[in-house]
């Protein structure tokens, strides 16, 4: 049976390119493997695939009866439906360890780096398999995407080194310029419905038994979001009504390097405790200076406050 390689729901550039790359790597190790995605590619992920001539994987959301390789996540809430009826054989990730468990032994590559792409480059090297040019370029852009051109606090020296090596393999001279083109596409919000912006980079978590949703929109200038902010608050409210204790939306200004966090919660004092600030204003929000990373600067303090 072919191994299904899949990233998280609401797939980003990393989840998509990681699925493609790990499927390639497993195939070259003699296994049959197919990359899939759990939803349509975001505009910036589509740019990455197009730039390096890679096909968009098919959409699949049900894991029943399948052999699975998870990339870029290990949280059940972000994974395929019916994962308990599948066999997880691999995990390749760069987040906190989630709640996926297996009755069988498995191969896990989980590193505290800025992107799954950095781990995957090391996997290719470990197995002595050459990284195809297109995949090298796509992994390179995925790392620049996840680390916001190295500006995110999640970025490590390993990520920078990986980008340099991958850029050479892909024949890209100015990776920063190409990365900036990608981030401009990621941050172009004009004319995009609030519901789509909300879902583009949205993840559910289980925090102390409570369901918490955290989305993120990264823009070059927060002013671009002024008009749509009230509609984004309404989207947060809809998600919260749908069985969540708290929904946060990080509006991240990648130039100012900080986030305005929209807060819709049954108990906003928990969010205030997490960030040591006050939620207020017309939008019920708070500015958190220096906050760029959901996984490093938002999930850990929230989990602590909800414990
Ligand atoms: Mg991701
Ligand atoms: Mg990632
Ligand atoms: Mg991200």
PDB file of C-alpha atoms and ligand atoms in Angstrom:
ATOM      1  CA  UNK A   1       0.000   0.000   0.000  1.00  0.00           C
ATOM      2  CA  UNK A   2       1.303   3.433  -0.913  1.00  0.00           C
ATOM      3  CA  UNK A   3       2.129   5.659   2.036  1.00  0.00           C
ATOM      4  CA  UNK A   4       0.027   8.820   2.153  1.00  0.00           C
ATOM      5  CA  UNK A   5       2.211  11.814   3.088  1.00  0.00           C
ATOM      6  CA  UNK A   6       0.201  14.666   4.549  1.00  0.00           C
ATOM      7  CA  UNK A   7       0.641  17.994   6.350  1.00  0.00           C
ATOM      8  CA  UNK A   8      -1.792  19.863   8.570  1.00  0.00           C
ATOM      9  CA  UNK A   9      -5.266  21.172   7.746  1.00  0.00           C
ATOM     10  CA  UNK A  10      -5.324  24.610   6.076  1.00  0.00           C
ATOM     11  CA  UNK A  11      -2.022  23.670   4.450  1.00  0.00           C
ATOM     12  CA  UNK A  12       0.752  26.248   4.145  1.00  0.00           C
ATOM     13  CA  UNK A  13       3.837  26.272   1.927  1.00  0.00           C
ATOM     14  CA  UNK A  14       5.730  24.063   4.393  1.00  0.00           C
ATOM     15  CA  UNK A  15       2.984  21.441   4.760  1.00  0.00           C
ATOM     16  CA  UNK A  16       2.635  21.143   0.976  1.00  0.00           C
ATOM     17  CA  UNK A  17       6.308  21.142  -0.018  1.00  0.00           C
ATOM     18  CA  UNK A  18       7.173  18.849   2.906  1.00  0.00           C
ATOM     19  CA  UNK A  19       4.569  16.320   1.724  1.00  0.00           C
ATOM     20  CA  UNK A  20       5.992  16.428  -1.806  1.00  0.00           C
ATOM     21  CA  UNK A  21       9.595  16.138  -0.613  1.00  0.00           C
ATOM     22  CA  UNK A  22       9.021  13.358   1.917  1.00  0.00           C
ATOM     23  CA  UNK A  23       7.022  11.376  -0.666  1.00  0.00           C
ATOM     24  CA  UNK A  24       9.966  11.781  -3.075  1.00  0.00           C
ATOM     25  CA  UNK A  25      12.439  10.694  -0.408  1.00  0.00           C
ATOM     26  CA  UNK A  26      10.386   7.652   0.642  1.00  0.00           C
ATOM     27  CA  UNK A  27       9.979   6.633  -3.009  1.00  0.00           C
ATOM     28  CA  UNK A  28      13.737   6.776  -3.460  1.00  0.00           C
ATOM     29  CA  UNK A  29      14.151   4.643  -0.349  1.00  0.00           C
ATOM     30  CA  UNK A  30      12.074   2.008  -2.158  1.00  0.00           C
ATOM     31  CA  UNK A  31       8.662   2.686  -0.668  1.00  0.00           C
ATOM     32  CA  UNK A  32       5.594   3.715  -2.597  1.00  0.00           C
ATOM     33  CA  UNK A  33       4.457   7.150  -1.395  1.00  0.00           C
ATOM     34  CA  UNK A  34       1.989   9.832  -2.497  1.00  0.00           C
ATOM     35  CA  UNK A  35       1.792  13.434  -1.255  1.00  0.00           C
ATOM     36  CA  UNK A  36      -1.670  14.802  -0.468  1.00  0.00           C
ATOM     37  CA  UNK A  37      -2.996  18.029   1.052  1.00  0.00           C
ATOM     38  CA  UNK A  38      -6.008  18.560   3.297  1.00  0.00           C
ATOM     39  CA  UNK A  39      -7.293  21.644   1.507  1.00  0.00           C
ATOM     40  CA  UNK A  40      -6.492  24.026  -1.335  1.00  0.00           C
ATOM     41  CA  UNK A  41      -3.056  25.640  -1.545  1.00  0.00           C
ATOM     42  CA  UNK A  42      -2.771  29.224  -0.280  1.00  0.00           C
ATOM     43  CA  UNK A  43      -1.753  31.851  -2.888  1.00  0.00           C
ATOM     44  CA  UNK A  44       1.833  31.959  -1.570  1.00  0.00           C
ATOM     45  CA  UNK A  45       2.088  28.141  -1.555  1.00  0.00           C
ATOM     46  CA  UNK A  46       0.737  28.090  -5.121  1.00  0.00           C
ATOM     47  CA  UNK A  47       3.486  30.593  -6.040  1.00  0.00           C
ATOM     48  CA  UNK A  48       6.117  28.249  -4.570  1.00  0.00           C
ATOM     49  CA  UNK A  49       4.829  25.257  -6.563  1.00  0.00           C
ATOM     50  CA  UNK A  50       4.566  27.266  -9.772  1.00  0.00           C
ATOM     51  CA  UNK A  51       8.026  28.832  -9.397  1.00  0.00           C
ATOM     52  CA  UNK A  52       9.654  25.420  -9.170  1.00  0.00           C
ATOM     53  CA  UNK A  53       7.350  23.512 -11.518  1.00  0.00           C
ATOM     54  CA  UNK A  54       5.859  21.161  -8.935  1.00  0.00           C
ATOM     55  CA  UNK A  55       2.368  19.685  -9.263  1.00  0.00           C
ATOM     56  CA  UNK A  56      -0.208  20.512  -6.599  1.00  0.00           C
ATOM     57  CA  UNK A  57      -1.003  17.343  -4.623  1.00  0.00           C
ATOM     58  CA  UNK A  58      -4.558  16.024  -4.584  1.00  0.00           C
ATOM     59  CA  UNK A  59      -6.828  16.937  -1.682  1.00  0.00           C
ATOM     60  CA  UNK A  60      -7.577  14.132   0.772  1.00  0.00           C
ATOM     61  CA  UNK A  61      -8.961  14.390   4.288  1.00  0.00           C
ATOM     62  CA  UNK A  62      -9.792  10.839   5.415  1.00  0.00           C
ATOM     63  CA  UNK A  63      -7.055   8.562   6.751  1.00  0.00           C
ATOM     64  CA  UNK A  64      -9.205   5.446   7.216  1.00  0.00           C
ATOM     65  CA  UNK A  65      -7.244   2.280   6.443  1.00  0.00           C
ATOM     66  CA  UNK A  66      -4.191   4.156   5.137  1.00  0.00           C
ATOM     67  CA  UNK A  67      -0.481   4.043   5.886  1.00  0.00           C
ATOM     68  CA  UNK A  68       0.449   7.593   6.822  1.00  0.00           C
ATOM     69  CA  UNK A  69       3.479   9.861   7.043  1.00  0.00           C
ATOM     70  CA  UNK A  70       2.705  13.079   8.913  1.00  0.00           C
ATOM     71  CA  UNK A  71       4.631  16.211   8.046  1.00  0.00           C
ATOM     72  CA  UNK A  72       4.619  19.657   9.686  1.00  0.00           C
ATOM     73  CA  UNK A  73       2.285  18.570  12.537  1.00  0.00           C
ATOM     74  CA  UNK A  74       1.567  15.867  15.089  1.00  0.00           C
ATOM     75  CA  UNK A  75      -1.642  17.245  16.616  1.00  0.00           C
ATOM     76  CA  UNK A  76      -4.801  15.176  16.077  1.00  0.00           C
ATOM     77  CA  UNK A  77      -6.909  18.344  15.793  1.00  0.00           C
ATOM     78  CA  UNK A  78      -4.852  19.400  12.744  1.00  0.00           C
ATOM     79  CA  UNK A  79      -4.561  15.985  11.135  1.00  0.00           C
ATOM     80  CA  UNK A  80      -6.673  13.883   8.782  1.00  0.00           C
ATOM     81  CA  UNK A  81     -10.042  12.570   9.934  1.00  0.00           C
ATOM     82  CA  UNK A  82     -10.041   9.028  11.325  1.00  0.00           C
ATOM     83  CA  UNK A  83      -6.303   8.966  11.946  1.00  0.00           C
ATOM     84  CA  UNK A  84      -7.021   6.385  14.666  1.00  0.00           C
ATOM     85  CA  UNK A  85      -8.140   4.039  11.873  1.00  0.00           C
ATOM     86  CA  UNK A  86      -4.829   4.496  10.017  1.00  0.00           C
ATOM     87  CA  UNK A  87      -1.242   3.402  10.611  1.00  0.00           C
ATOM     88  CA  UNK A  88       1.168   6.282  11.257  1.00  0.00           C
ATOM     89  CA  UNK A  89       4.642   5.207  10.095  1.00  0.00           C
ATOM     90  CA  UNK A  90       6.517   8.527   9.969  1.00  0.00           C
ATOM     91  CA  UNK A  91       6.421  11.954  11.590  1.00  0.00           C
ATOM     92  CA  UNK A  92       8.549  14.799  10.221  1.00  0.00           C
ATOM     93  CA  UNK A  93       7.925  18.035  12.088  1.00  0.00           C
ATOM     94  CA  UNK A  94       9.261  21.144  13.805  1.00  0.00           C
ATOM     95  CA  UNK A  95       6.469  21.886  16.304  1.00  0.00           C
ATOM     96  CA  UNK A  96       5.825  20.768  19.852  1.00  0.00           C
ATOM     97  CA  UNK A  97       5.055  17.081  19.995  1.00  0.00           C
ATOM     98  CA  UNK A  98       1.298  16.712  19.606  1.00  0.00           C
ATOM     99  CA  UNK A  99      -1.119  14.038  20.766  1.00  0.00           C
ATOM    100  CA  UNK A 100      -0.671  11.477  17.969  1.00  0.00           C
ATOM    101  CA  UNK A 101       0.206   8.061  19.380  1.00  0.00           C
ATOM    102  CA  UNK A 102       0.899   4.761  17.618  1.00  0.00           C
ATOM    103  CA  UNK A 103       0.739   1.092  18.614  1.00  0.00           C
ATOM    104  CA  UNK A 104       3.616   0.425  16.155  1.00  0.00           C
ATOM    105  CA  UNK A 105       7.219   1.663  16.079  1.00  0.00           C
ATOM    106  CA  UNK A 106       7.723   4.586  13.730  1.00  0.00           C
ATOM    107  CA  UNK A 107      10.383   6.829  12.238  1.00  0.00           C
ATOM    108  CA  UNK A 108      10.273  10.313  13.739  1.00  0.00           C
ATOM    109  CA  UNK A 109      12.264  13.344  12.742  1.00  0.00           C
ATOM    110  CA  UNK A 110      11.147  16.185  15.008  1.00  0.00           C
ATOM    111  CA  UNK A 111      13.591  19.046  15.410  1.00  0.00           C
ATOM    112  CA  UNK A 112      13.275  22.435  17.136  1.00  0.00           C
ATOM    113  CA  UNK A 113      13.971  24.421  13.965  1.00  0.00           C
ATOM    114  CA  UNK A 114      12.020  26.997  11.950  1.00  0.00           C
ATOM    115  CA  UNK A 115      10.603  24.743   9.249  1.00  0.00           C
ATOM    116  CA  UNK A 116      10.025  21.108   8.301  1.00  0.00           C
ATOM    117  CA  UNK A 117      12.069  21.858   5.173  1.00  0.00           C
ATOM    118  CA  UNK A 118      15.230  22.146   7.264  1.00  0.00           C
ATOM    119  CA  UNK A 119      14.621  18.700   8.775  1.00  0.00           C
ATOM    120  CA  UNK A 120      13.883  17.211   5.347  1.00  0.00           C
ATOM    121  CA  UNK A 121      17.129  18.541   3.862  1.00  0.00           C
ATOM    122  CA  UNK A 122      18.957  16.703   6.663  1.00  0.00           C
ATOM    123  CA  UNK A 123      16.939  13.546   5.944  1.00  0.00           C
ATOM    124  CA  UNK A 124      18.013  13.554   2.286  1.00  0.00           C
ATOM    125  CA  UNK A 125      21.622  13.934   3.433  1.00  0.00           C
ATOM    126  CA  UNK A 126      21.288  11.182   6.038  1.00  0.00           C
ATOM    127  CA  UNK A 127      20.042   8.734   3.392  1.00  0.00           C
ATOM    128  CA  UNK A 128      22.553   9.939   0.785  1.00  0.00           C
ATOM    129  CA  UNK A 129      19.817  10.858  -1.671  1.00  0.00           C
ATOM    130  CA  UNK A 130      20.189  13.835  -3.982  1.00  0.00           C
ATOM    131  CA  UNK A 131      17.561  16.552  -3.606  1.00  0.00           C
ATOM    132  CA  UNK A 132      15.901  17.253  -6.982  1.00  0.00           C
ATOM    133  CA  UNK A 133      16.330  20.860  -8.120  1.00  0.00           C
ATOM    134  CA  UNK A 134      12.636  21.787  -7.988  1.00  0.00           C
ATOM    135  CA  UNK A 135      12.159  20.260  -4.560  1.00  0.00           C
ATOM    136  CA  UNK A 136      15.279  22.071  -3.297  1.00  0.00           C
ATOM    137  CA  UNK A 137      13.842  25.401  -4.443  1.00  0.00           C
ATOM    138  CA  UNK A 138      10.446  24.685  -2.914  1.00  0.00           C
ATOM    139  CA  UNK A 139      11.947  23.639   0.432  1.00  0.00           C
ATOM    140  CA  UNK A 140      14.077  26.794   0.373  1.00  0.00           C
ATOM    141  CA  UNK A 141      10.995  29.002  -0.050  1.00  0.00           C
ATOM    142  CA  UNK A 142       9.094  27.029   2.598  1.00  0.00           C
ATOM    143  CA  UNK A 143      11.867  27.784   5.099  1.00  0.00           C
ATOM    144  CA  UNK A 144      11.846  31.478   4.146  1.00  0.00           C
ATOM    145  CA  UNK A 145       8.047  31.419   4.500  1.00  0.00           C
ATOM    146  CA  UNK A 146       7.927  29.763   7.936  1.00  0.00           C
ATOM    147  CA  UNK A 147      10.789  31.900   9.291  1.00  0.00           C
ATOM    148  CA  UNK A 148       9.511  35.139   7.662  1.00  0.00           C
ATOM    149  CA  UNK A 149      12.835  35.659   5.846  1.00  0.00           C
ATOM    150  CA  UNK A 150      14.778  34.638   9.003  1.00  0.00           C
ATOM    151  CA  UNK A 151      13.037  37.327  11.106  1.00  0.00           C
ATOM    152  CA  UNK A 152      10.901  34.993  13.202  1.00  0.00           C
ATOM    153  CA  UNK A 153      12.277  33.985  16.619  1.00  0.00           C
ATOM    154  CA  UNK A 154      11.715  30.383  15.464  1.00  0.00           C
ATOM    155  CA  UNK A 155      14.562  30.746  12.968  1.00  0.00           C
ATOM    156  CA  UNK A 156      17.771  28.884  13.819  1.00  0.00           C
ATOM    157  CA  UNK A 157      21.259  28.779  12.284  1.00  0.00           C
ATOM    158  CA  UNK A 158      20.308  25.390  10.844  1.00  0.00           C
ATOM    159  CA  UNK A 159      17.479  27.050   8.877  1.00  0.00           C
ATOM    160  CA  UNK A 160      19.805  29.717   7.470  1.00  0.00           C
ATOM    161  CA  UNK A 161      22.388  27.127   6.486  1.00  0.00           C
ATOM    162  CA  UNK A 162      19.714  24.951   4.887  1.00  0.00           C
ATOM    163  CA  UNK A 163      18.419  27.879   2.799  1.00  0.00           C
ATOM    164  CA  UNK A 164      21.929  28.661   1.556  1.00  0.00           C
ATOM    165  CA  UNK A 165      22.518  25.042   0.555  1.00  0.00           C
ATOM    166  CA  UNK A 166      19.097  24.651  -1.059  1.00  0.00           C
ATOM    167  CA  UNK A 167      19.460  27.929  -2.984  1.00  0.00           C
ATOM    168  CA  UNK A 168      22.664  26.577  -4.529  1.00  0.00           C
ATOM    169  CA  UNK A 169      20.995  23.298  -5.467  1.00  0.00           C
ATOM    170  CA  UNK A 170      18.048  25.182  -6.968  1.00  0.00           C
ATOM    171  CA  UNK A 171      20.247  27.659  -8.808  1.00  0.00           C
ATOM    172  CA  UNK A 172      18.686  30.673  -7.069  1.00  0.00           C
ATOM    173  CA  UNK A 173      21.107  33.590  -6.748  1.00  0.00           C
ATOM    174  CA  UNK A 174      19.003  36.040  -4.717  1.00  0.00           C
ATOM    175  CA  UNK A 175      16.857  33.957  -2.370  1.00  0.00           C
ATOM    176  CA  UNK A 176      15.854  36.987  -0.284  1.00  0.00           C
ATOM    177  CA  UNK A 177      14.293  38.745  -3.289  1.00  0.00           C
ATOM    178  CA  UNK A 178      12.376  35.618  -4.274  1.00  0.00           C
ATOM    179  CA  UNK A 179      11.287  35.161  -0.656  1.00  0.00           C
ATOM    180  CA  UNK A 180      10.048  38.756  -0.529  1.00  0.00           C
ATOM    181  CA  UNK A 181       7.998  38.190  -3.714  1.00  0.00           C
ATOM    182  CA  UNK A 182       6.385  35.240  -1.957  1.00  0.00           C
ATOM    183  CA  UNK A 183       5.672  37.185   1.261  1.00  0.00           C
ATOM    184  CA  UNK A 184       4.081  39.982  -0.772  1.00  0.00           C
ATOM    185  CA  UNK A 185       1.651  37.430  -2.216  1.00  0.00           C
ATOM    186  CA  UNK A 186       1.062  35.995   1.249  1.00  0.00           C
ATOM    187  CA  UNK A 187       0.302  39.461   2.612  1.00  0.00           C
ATOM    188  CA  UNK A 188      -1.934  40.708  -0.180  1.00  0.00           C
ATOM    189  CA  UNK A 189      -5.312  40.835   1.503  1.00  0.00           C
ATOM    190  CA  UNK A 190      -7.115  43.253  -0.817  1.00  0.00           C
ATOM    191  CA  UNK A 191     -10.479  41.856  -1.927  1.00  0.00           C
ATOM    192  CA  UNK A 192     -10.136  38.610   0.003  1.00  0.00           C
ATOM    193  CA  UNK A 193     -13.222  37.719   2.101  1.00  0.00           C
ATOM    194  CA  UNK A 194     -12.708  37.720   5.878  1.00  0.00           C
ATOM    195  CA  UNK A 195     -13.678  34.054   6.143  1.00  0.00           C
ATOM    196  CA  UNK A 196     -10.884  33.107   3.727  1.00  0.00           C
ATOM    197  CA  UNK A 197      -8.288  35.192   5.576  1.00  0.00           C
ATOM    198  CA  UNK A 198      -9.404  33.633   8.845  1.00  0.00           C
ATOM    199  CA  UNK A 199      -9.033  30.082   7.534  1.00  0.00           C
ATOM    200  CA  UNK A 200      -5.857  30.555   5.525  1.00  0.00           C
ATOM    201  CA  UNK A 201      -3.529  29.841   8.428  1.00  0.00           C
ATOM    202  CA  UNK A 202      -5.797  28.599  11.209  1.00  0.00           C
ATOM    203  CA  UNK A 203      -5.116  25.789  13.702  1.00  0.00           C
ATOM    204  CA  UNK A 204      -7.098  24.153  16.491  1.00  0.00           C
ATOM    205  CA  UNK A 205      -5.480  23.050  19.727  1.00  0.00           C
ATOM    206  CA  UNK A 206      -6.576  21.158  22.799  1.00  0.00           C
ATOM    207  CA  UNK A 207      -5.457  23.195  25.803  1.00  0.00           C
ATOM    208  CA  UNK A 208      -6.195  21.746  29.230  1.00  0.00           C
ATOM    209  CA  UNK A 209      -9.270  19.999  27.793  1.00  0.00           C
ATOM    210  CA  UNK A 210     -10.529  23.156  26.081  1.00  0.00           C
ATOM    211  CA  UNK A 211     -10.652  23.687  22.343  1.00  0.00           C
ATOM    212  CA  UNK A 212      -8.674  26.757  21.337  1.00  0.00           C
ATOM    213  CA  UNK A 213      -8.374  28.072  17.776  1.00  0.00           C
ATOM    214  CA  UNK A 214      -5.483  30.295  16.701  1.00  0.00           C
ATOM    215  CA  UNK A 215      -5.233  31.899  13.274  1.00  0.00           C
ATOM    216  CA  UNK A 216      -2.576  34.163  11.813  1.00  0.00           C
ATOM    217  CA  UNK A 217      -2.504  36.704   9.000  1.00  0.00           C
ATOM    218  CA  UNK A 218       0.936  38.055   8.093  1.00  0.00           C
ATOM    219  CA  UNK A 219       1.066  41.412   6.293  1.00  0.00           C
ATOM    220  CA  UNK A 220       3.728  43.963   5.389  1.00  0.00           C
ATOM    221  CA  UNK A 221       1.679  46.718   7.069  1.00  0.00           C
ATOM    222  CA  UNK A 222      -1.179  46.294   9.567  1.00  0.00           C
ATOM    223  CA  UNK A 223      -2.942  49.301   8.030  1.00  0.00           C
ATOM    224  CA  UNK A 224      -3.858  47.007   5.126  1.00  0.00           C
ATOM    225  CA  UNK A 225      -6.238  45.208   7.491  1.00  0.00           C
ATOM    226  CA  UNK A 226      -8.000  48.232   9.031  1.00  0.00           C
ATOM    227  CA  UNK A 227     -11.175  47.925   6.975  1.00  0.00           C
ATOM    228  CA  UNK A 228     -11.563  44.194   7.366  1.00  0.00           C
ATOM    229  CA  UNK A 229     -10.760  43.880  11.082  1.00  0.00           C
ATOM    230  CA  UNK A 230     -14.414  44.053  12.287  1.00  0.00           C
ATOM    231  CA  UNK A 231     -15.352  41.290   9.823  1.00  0.00           C
ATOM    232  CA  UNK A 232     -12.415  39.200  11.095  1.00  0.00           C
ATOM    233  CA  UNK A 233     -13.719  39.603  14.656  1.00  0.00           C
ATOM    234  CA  UNK A 234     -17.092  38.276  13.431  1.00  0.00           C
ATOM    235  CA  UNK A 235     -15.333  35.227  11.912  1.00  0.00           C
ATOM    236  CA  UNK A 236     -13.600  34.603  15.271  1.00  0.00           C
ATOM    237  CA  UNK A 237     -17.011  34.788  16.979  1.00  0.00           C
ATOM    238  CA  UNK A 238     -18.495  32.252  14.542  1.00  0.00           C
ATOM    239  CA  UNK A 239     -15.660  29.817  15.200  1.00  0.00           C
ATOM    240  CA  UNK A 240     -16.016  30.289  18.946  1.00  0.00           C
ATOM    241  CA  UNK A 241     -19.774  29.575  18.821  1.00  0.00           C
ATOM    242  CA  UNK A 242     -18.857  26.355  17.038  1.00  0.00           C
ATOM    243  CA  UNK A 243     -17.612  24.745  20.283  1.00  0.00           C
ATOM    244  CA  UNK A 244     -14.387  26.592  21.062  1.00  0.00           C
ATOM    245  CA  UNK A 245     -13.491  28.165  24.395  1.00  0.00           C
ATOM    246  CA  UNK A 246     -11.233  30.755  22.796  1.00  0.00           C
ATOM    247  CA  UNK A 247     -10.375  31.950  19.302  1.00  0.00           C
ATOM    248  CA  UNK A 248      -7.366  34.200  18.658  1.00  0.00           C
ATOM    249  CA  UNK A 249      -6.371  35.808  15.401  1.00  0.00           C
ATOM    250  CA  UNK A 250      -2.816  37.133  15.166  1.00  0.00           C
ATOM    251  CA  UNK A 251      -2.536  40.075  12.815  1.00  0.00           C
ATOM    252  CA  UNK A 252       1.208  40.107  12.325  1.00  0.00           C
ATOM    253  CA  UNK A 253       3.086  43.101  10.954  1.00  0.00           C
ATOM    254  CA  UNK A 254       6.249  41.525   9.577  1.00  0.00           C
ATOM    255  CA  UNK A 255       8.003  44.881   9.152  1.00  0.00           C
ATOM    256  CA  UNK A 256       7.196  46.217  12.650  1.00  0.00           C
ATOM    257  CA  UNK A 257       7.764  42.698  14.024  1.00  0.00           C
ATOM    258  CA  UNK A 258       4.758  42.435  16.311  1.00  0.00           C
ATOM    259  CA  UNK A 259       1.150  41.248  16.336  1.00  0.00           C
ATOM    260  CA  UNK A 260      -2.232  42.666  17.170  1.00  0.00           C
ATOM    261  CA  UNK A 261      -4.152  39.740  18.646  1.00  0.00           C
ATOM    262  CA  UNK A 262      -7.935  39.689  18.212  1.00  0.00           C
ATOM    263  CA  UNK A 263      -9.452  37.883  21.188  1.00  0.00           C
ATOM    264  CA  UNK A 264     -12.830  36.125  21.361  1.00  0.00           C
ATOM    265  CA  UNK A 265     -12.981  34.055  24.543  1.00  0.00           C
ATOM    266  CA  UNK A 266     -15.306  32.743  27.240  1.00  0.00           C
ATOM    267  CA  UNK A 267     -12.641  33.979  29.653  1.00  0.00           C
ATOM    268  CA  UNK A 268     -10.363  36.665  28.212  1.00  0.00           C
ATOM    269  CA  UNK A 269      -8.509  36.915  31.537  1.00  0.00           C
ATOM    270  CA  UNK A 270      -6.747  33.642  30.606  1.00  0.00           C
ATOM    271  CA  UNK A 271      -5.459  35.304  27.430  1.00  0.00           C
ATOM    272  CA  UNK A 272      -4.412  38.385  29.408  1.00  0.00           C
ATOM    273  CA  UNK A 273      -2.568  36.111  31.822  1.00  0.00           C
ATOM    274  CA  UNK A 274      -0.831  34.370  28.922  1.00  0.00           C
ATOM    275  CA  UNK A 275       0.536  37.594  27.444  1.00  0.00           C
ATOM    276  CA  UNK A 276       0.743  39.767  30.552  1.00  0.00           C
ATOM    277  CA  UNK A 277      -1.340  42.550  28.992  1.00  0.00           C
ATOM    278  CA  UNK A 278      -4.863  43.893  28.687  1.00  0.00           C
ATOM    279  CA  UNK A 279      -7.413  43.050  26.038  1.00  0.00           C
ATOM    280  CA  UNK A 280      -9.380  46.150  25.050  1.00  0.00           C
ATOM    281  CA  UNK A 281     -10.545  48.646  22.477  1.00  0.00           C
ATOM    282  CA  UNK A 282     -13.361  48.423  19.964  1.00  0.00           C
ATOM    283  CA  UNK A 283     -12.012  45.157  18.557  1.00  0.00           C
ATOM    284  CA  UNK A 284     -11.214  43.475  21.866  1.00  0.00           C
ATOM    285  CA  UNK A 285      -7.568  43.096  20.961  1.00  0.00           C
ATOM    286  CA  UNK A 286      -4.054  43.539  22.306  1.00  0.00           C
ATOM    287  CA  UNK A 287      -0.760  44.510  20.667  1.00  0.00           C
ATOM    288  CA  UNK A 288       2.086  42.157  21.540  1.00  0.00           C
ATOM    289  CA  UNK A 289       5.444  43.662  20.634  1.00  0.00           C
ATOM    290  CA  UNK A 290       7.889  41.229  19.029  1.00  0.00           C
ATOM    291  CA  UNK A 291       5.250  38.511  18.607  1.00  0.00           C
ATOM    292  CA  UNK A 292       5.627  36.807  15.221  1.00  0.00           C
ATOM    293  CA  UNK A 293       5.399  33.092  15.933  1.00  0.00           C
ATOM    294  CA  UNK A 294       2.269  31.200  16.909  1.00  0.00           C
ATOM    295  CA  UNK A 295       4.209  28.081  17.823  1.00  0.00           C
ATOM    296  CA  UNK A 296       6.906  29.740  19.888  1.00  0.00           C
ATOM    297  CA  UNK A 297       5.296  32.870  21.336  1.00  0.00           C
ATOM    298  CA  UNK A 298       1.578  32.126  21.461  1.00  0.00           C
ATOM    299  CA  UNK A 299       0.927  28.401  21.947  1.00  0.00           C
ATOM    300  CA  UNK A 300       3.317  27.877  24.924  1.00  0.00           C
ATOM    301  CA  UNK A 301       2.029  30.795  27.102  1.00  0.00           C
ATOM    302  CA  UNK A 302      -1.563  29.929  26.195  1.00  0.00           C
ATOM    303  CA  UNK A 303      -1.067  26.279  27.165  1.00  0.00           C
ATOM    304  CA  UNK A 304       0.433  27.413  30.458  1.00  0.00           C
ATOM    305  CA  UNK A 305      -2.489  29.765  31.161  1.00  0.00           C
ATOM    306  CA  UNK A 306      -5.030  27.039  30.262  1.00  0.00           C
ATOM    307  CA  UNK A 307      -3.274  24.246  32.195  1.00  0.00           C
TER     308      UNK A 307
HETATM  309 MG1  LIG B   1       2.799  24.699   8.756  1.00  0.00          MG
HETATM  310 MG1  LIG B   2       6.061  24.464   9.224  1.00  0.00          MG
HETATM  311 MG1  LIG B   3       3.543  30.194   9.925  1.00  0.00          MG
END
